[in-house]
């Protein structure tokens, strides 16, 4: 008998997926695989334990405003395309949340949560993107679209 079938992994994935708030999280949950690599399992359990500690701690974790706009943003790969003002706002909110998550893992929290801190250690947030994006929203309103002329795809 297949191990995944024996432990009802499909049902587990569906249950986890039903608890997810975003489309991206649901997709992530559906892609969970059965693991046998002890080190990988140990690493993921450590990350889960750290996240549980964070969620139970006094200092709130910045998890608001994560909005999955990958589909909308992928359109910008096409030259002379645009995104809506709302999508731009969602992008800036999400980008700011990422910045806050990176900031959450300050020196004190790096020691308390080394596994999760490591995950965010190679992420760079350009503050100019936040400033310029806010300026775009203020300045450019044409048919409720923000037009960004993309000469070459990302």
PDB file of C-alpha atoms in Angstrom:
ATOM      1  CA  UNK A   1       0.000   0.000   0.000  1.00  0.00           C
ATOM      2  CA  UNK A   2       1.213   3.495  -0.851  1.00  0.00           C
ATOM      3  CA  UNK A   3       2.466   5.316   2.280  1.00  0.00           C
ATOM      4  CA  UNK A   4       0.827   8.613   1.308  1.00  0.00           C
ATOM      5  CA  UNK A   5      -2.482   6.855   0.808  1.00  0.00           C
ATOM      6  CA  UNK A   6      -2.104   4.914   4.057  1.00  0.00           C
ATOM      7  CA  UNK A   7      -1.683   8.074   6.127  1.00  0.00           C
ATOM      8  CA  UNK A   8      -4.366   9.891   4.158  1.00  0.00           C
ATOM      9  CA  UNK A   9      -2.048  12.690   3.018  1.00  0.00           C
ATOM     10  CA  UNK A  10      -4.656  13.989   0.545  1.00  0.00           C
ATOM     11  CA  UNK A  11      -7.178  14.483   3.338  1.00  0.00           C
ATOM     12  CA  UNK A  12      -4.540  16.179   5.478  1.00  0.00           C
ATOM     13  CA  UNK A  13      -3.633  18.541   2.618  1.00  0.00           C
ATOM     14  CA  UNK A  14      -7.300  19.371   2.054  1.00  0.00           C
ATOM     15  CA  UNK A  15      -7.810  20.097   5.759  1.00  0.00           C
ATOM     16  CA  UNK A  16      -4.740  22.360   5.900  1.00  0.00           C
ATOM     17  CA  UNK A  17      -5.774  24.081   2.668  1.00  0.00           C
ATOM     18  CA  UNK A  18      -9.248  24.781   4.028  1.00  0.00           C
ATOM     19  CA  UNK A  19      -7.654  26.717   6.911  1.00  0.00           C
ATOM     20  CA  UNK A  20      -5.563  28.931   4.612  1.00  0.00           C
ATOM     21  CA  UNK A  21      -6.569  32.557   4.039  1.00  0.00           C
ATOM     22  CA  UNK A  22      -4.911  33.218   0.682  1.00  0.00           C
ATOM     23  CA  UNK A  23      -4.816  31.508  -2.699  1.00  0.00           C
ATOM     24  CA  UNK A  24      -1.014  31.269  -2.467  1.00  0.00           C
ATOM     25  CA  UNK A  25      -1.200  29.572   0.932  1.00  0.00           C
ATOM     26  CA  UNK A  26      -3.830  27.140  -0.365  1.00  0.00           C
ATOM     27  CA  UNK A  27      -1.584  26.275  -3.314  1.00  0.00           C
ATOM     28  CA  UNK A  28       1.374  25.807  -0.964  1.00  0.00           C
ATOM     29  CA  UNK A  29      -0.720  23.480   1.238  1.00  0.00           C
ATOM     30  CA  UNK A  30      -1.843  21.428  -1.767  1.00  0.00           C
ATOM     31  CA  UNK A  31       1.804  20.968  -2.811  1.00  0.00           C
ATOM     32  CA  UNK A  32       2.889  19.473   0.523  1.00  0.00           C
ATOM     33  CA  UNK A  33       4.812  16.261  -0.046  1.00  0.00           C
ATOM     34  CA  UNK A  34       5.429  13.265   2.170  1.00  0.00           C
ATOM     35  CA  UNK A  35       9.003  13.481   3.469  1.00  0.00           C
ATOM     36  CA  UNK A  36      11.399  10.827   4.676  1.00  0.00           C
ATOM     37  CA  UNK A  37      14.560  12.967   4.920  1.00  0.00           C
ATOM     38  CA  UNK A  38      15.157  13.273   8.670  1.00  0.00           C
ATOM     39  CA  UNK A  39      17.184  16.518   8.462  1.00  0.00           C
ATOM     40  CA  UNK A  40      14.547  18.198   6.286  1.00  0.00           C
ATOM     41  CA  UNK A  41      11.769  17.103   8.650  1.00  0.00           C
ATOM     42  CA  UNK A  42      13.751  18.313  11.655  1.00  0.00           C
ATOM     43  CA  UNK A  43      14.363  21.692   9.985  1.00  0.00           C
ATOM     44  CA  UNK A  44      10.685  22.159   9.091  1.00  0.00           C
ATOM     45  CA  UNK A  45       9.600  21.163  12.601  1.00  0.00           C
ATOM     46  CA  UNK A  46      12.029  23.721  14.049  1.00  0.00           C
ATOM     47  CA  UNK A  47      10.589  26.418  11.785  1.00  0.00           C
ATOM     48  CA  UNK A  48       7.068  25.442  12.804  1.00  0.00           C
ATOM     49  CA  UNK A  49       7.991  25.496  16.476  1.00  0.00           C
ATOM     50  CA  UNK A  50       9.551  28.951  16.127  1.00  0.00           C
ATOM     51  CA  UNK A  51       6.481  30.291  14.314  1.00  0.00           C
ATOM     52  CA  UNK A  52       4.236  28.881  17.032  1.00  0.00           C
ATOM     53  CA  UNK A  53       6.387  30.647  19.667  1.00  0.00           C
ATOM     54  CA  UNK A  54       6.117  33.906  17.716  1.00  0.00           C
ATOM     55  CA  UNK A  55       2.336  33.636  17.424  1.00  0.00           C
ATOM     56  CA  UNK A  56       2.072  33.004  21.177  1.00  0.00           C
ATOM     57  CA  UNK A  57       4.485  35.789  22.111  1.00  0.00           C
ATOM     58  CA  UNK A  58       3.659  39.327  23.235  1.00  0.00           C
ATOM     59  CA  UNK A  59       5.402  41.015  20.295  1.00  0.00           C
ATOM     60  CA  UNK A  60       2.992  40.753  17.338  1.00  0.00           C
ATOM     61  CA  UNK A  61       4.269  39.288  14.083  1.00  0.00           C
ATOM     62  CA  UNK A  62       3.631  41.525  11.043  1.00  0.00           C
ATOM     63  CA  UNK A  63       1.340  39.291   9.016  1.00  0.00           C
ATOM     64  CA  UNK A  64      -1.303  41.785   7.930  1.00  0.00           C
ATOM     65  CA  UNK A  65      -1.657  42.853   4.320  1.00  0.00           C
ATOM     66  CA  UNK A  66      -0.095  39.918   2.605  1.00  0.00           C
ATOM     67  CA  UNK A  67      -2.104  39.867  -0.575  1.00  0.00           C
ATOM     68  CA  UNK A  68      -1.207  37.478  -3.367  1.00  0.00           C
ATOM     69  CA  UNK A  69      -0.969  39.644  -6.483  1.00  0.00           C
ATOM     70  CA  UNK A  70       1.427  37.458  -8.462  1.00  0.00           C
ATOM     71  CA  UNK A  71      -1.015  37.099 -11.367  1.00  0.00           C
ATOM     72  CA  UNK A  72      -1.559  40.867 -11.614  1.00  0.00           C
ATOM     73  CA  UNK A  73       2.147  41.681 -11.331  1.00  0.00           C
ATOM     74  CA  UNK A  74       3.095  39.030 -13.905  1.00  0.00           C
ATOM     75  CA  UNK A  75       1.228  41.107 -16.488  1.00  0.00           C
ATOM     76  CA  UNK A  76       3.949  43.733 -16.164  1.00  0.00           C
ATOM     77  CA  UNK A  77       6.280  41.389 -18.022  1.00  0.00           C
ATOM     78  CA  UNK A  78       4.418  42.431 -21.152  1.00  0.00           C
ATOM     79  CA  UNK A  79       5.643  45.778 -22.511  1.00  0.00           C
ATOM     80  CA  UNK A  80       3.201  48.702 -22.285  1.00  0.00           C
ATOM     81  CA  UNK A  81       0.872  46.979 -19.823  1.00  0.00           C
ATOM     82  CA  UNK A  82      -0.652  48.429 -16.695  1.00  0.00           C
ATOM     83  CA  UNK A  83      -1.953  47.455 -13.296  1.00  0.00           C
ATOM     84  CA  UNK A  84      -4.868  48.982 -11.461  1.00  0.00           C
ATOM     85  CA  UNK A  85      -4.416  51.515  -8.710  1.00  0.00           C
ATOM     86  CA  UNK A  86      -5.872  48.945  -6.305  1.00  0.00           C
ATOM     87  CA  UNK A  87      -3.266  46.349  -7.333  1.00  0.00           C
ATOM     88  CA  UNK A  88      -0.517  48.924  -6.811  1.00  0.00           C
ATOM     89  CA  UNK A  89      -1.857  49.643  -3.319  1.00  0.00           C
ATOM     90  CA  UNK A  90      -1.957  45.908  -2.554  1.00  0.00           C
ATOM     91  CA  UNK A  91       1.604  45.566  -3.829  1.00  0.00           C
ATOM     92  CA  UNK A  92       2.803  48.373  -1.563  1.00  0.00           C
ATOM     93  CA  UNK A  93       0.952  46.969   1.440  1.00  0.00           C
ATOM     94  CA  UNK A  94       2.458  43.514   0.844  1.00  0.00           C
ATOM     95  CA  UNK A  95       5.921  44.936   0.190  1.00  0.00           C
ATOM     96  CA  UNK A  96       5.738  46.941   3.401  1.00  0.00           C
ATOM     97  CA  UNK A  97       4.692  43.806   5.304  1.00  0.00           C
ATOM     98  CA  UNK A  98       7.740  41.985   3.917  1.00  0.00           C
ATOM     99  CA  UNK A  99       9.908  44.885   5.115  1.00  0.00           C
ATOM    100  CA  UNK A 100       8.295  44.635   8.558  1.00  0.00           C
ATOM    101  CA  UNK A 101       8.849  40.868   8.695  1.00  0.00           C
ATOM    102  CA  UNK A 102      12.546  41.346   7.930  1.00  0.00           C
ATOM    103  CA  UNK A 103      12.695  44.037  10.619  1.00  0.00           C
ATOM    104  CA  UNK A 104      10.971  41.690  13.062  1.00  0.00           C
ATOM    105  CA  UNK A 105      14.067  39.524  13.075  1.00  0.00           C
ATOM    106  CA  UNK A 106      16.242  42.117  14.790  1.00  0.00           C
ATOM    107  CA  UNK A 107      19.291  41.041  16.802  1.00  0.00           C
ATOM    108  CA  UNK A 108      17.179  39.823  19.734  1.00  0.00           C
ATOM    109  CA  UNK A 109      14.742  37.861  17.613  1.00  0.00           C
ATOM    110  CA  UNK A 110      17.547  36.420  15.444  1.00  0.00           C
ATOM    111  CA  UNK A 111      18.755  34.608  18.543  1.00  0.00           C
ATOM    112  CA  UNK A 112      15.270  33.510  19.600  1.00  0.00           C
ATOM    113  CA  UNK A 113      14.189  32.346  16.132  1.00  0.00           C
ATOM    114  CA  UNK A 114      17.308  31.330  14.178  1.00  0.00           C
ATOM    115  CA  UNK A 115      15.510  29.125  11.633  1.00  0.00           C
ATOM    116  CA  UNK A 116      12.974  31.763  10.592  1.00  0.00           C
ATOM    117  CA  UNK A 117      15.540  34.528  10.795  1.00  0.00           C
ATOM    118  CA  UNK A 118      17.700  32.608   8.335  1.00  0.00           C
ATOM    119  CA  UNK A 119      14.794  32.411   5.862  1.00  0.00           C
ATOM    120  CA  UNK A 120      14.561  36.204   5.756  1.00  0.00           C
ATOM    121  CA  UNK A 121      18.298  36.901   5.877  1.00  0.00           C
ATOM    122  CA  UNK A 122      18.834  37.128   2.109  1.00  0.00           C
ATOM    123  CA  UNK A 123      15.810  39.282   1.316  1.00  0.00           C
ATOM    124  CA  UNK A 124      16.477  42.892   0.393  1.00  0.00           C
ATOM    125  CA  UNK A 125      13.779  45.543   0.518  1.00  0.00           C
ATOM    126  CA  UNK A 126      14.429  48.702  -1.450  1.00  0.00           C
ATOM    127  CA  UNK A 127      12.903  51.627   0.463  1.00  0.00           C
ATOM    128  CA  UNK A 128      12.781  53.635  -2.767  1.00  0.00           C
ATOM    129  CA  UNK A 129      10.172  51.253  -4.159  1.00  0.00           C
ATOM    130  CA  UNK A 130       7.877  52.099  -1.252  1.00  0.00           C
ATOM    131  CA  UNK A 131       8.426  55.849  -1.695  1.00  0.00           C
ATOM    132  CA  UNK A 132       8.080  55.818  -5.482  1.00  0.00           C
ATOM    133  CA  UNK A 133       5.028  53.564  -5.333  1.00  0.00           C
ATOM    134  CA  UNK A 134       3.278  55.895  -2.906  1.00  0.00           C
ATOM    135  CA  UNK A 135       4.115  58.822  -5.191  1.00  0.00           C
ATOM    136  CA  UNK A 136       2.724  56.959  -8.213  1.00  0.00           C
ATOM    137  CA  UNK A 137      -0.559  56.403  -6.426  1.00  0.00           C
ATOM    138  CA  UNK A 138      -0.779  60.083  -5.495  1.00  0.00           C
ATOM    139  CA  UNK A 139       0.201  61.467  -8.903  1.00  0.00           C
ATOM    140  CA  UNK A 140      -1.011  59.168 -11.615  1.00  0.00           C
ATOM    141  CA  UNK A 141      -4.726  58.595 -11.900  1.00  0.00           C
ATOM    142  CA  UNK A 142      -5.878  57.910 -15.423  1.00  0.00           C
ATOM    143  CA  UNK A 143      -8.974  55.749 -15.818  1.00  0.00           C
ATOM    144  CA  UNK A 144      -8.176  54.348 -12.354  1.00  0.00           C
ATOM    145  CA  UNK A 145      -5.095  52.652 -13.817  1.00  0.00           C
ATOM    146  CA  UNK A 146      -1.445  53.179 -13.075  1.00  0.00           C
ATOM    147  CA  UNK A 147       0.416  53.044 -16.344  1.00  0.00           C
ATOM    148  CA  UNK A 148       3.942  51.769 -16.176  1.00  0.00           C
ATOM    149  CA  UNK A 149       5.840  51.656 -19.411  1.00  0.00           C
ATOM    150  CA  UNK A 150       7.912  48.501 -19.316  1.00  0.00           C
ATOM    151  CA  UNK A 151      10.486  48.486 -22.103  1.00  0.00           C
ATOM    152  CA  UNK A 152      11.955  45.064 -21.330  1.00  0.00           C
ATOM    153  CA  UNK A 153      10.341  42.203 -19.447  1.00  0.00           C
ATOM    154  CA  UNK A 154      11.562  41.461 -15.900  1.00  0.00           C
TER     155      UNK A 154
END
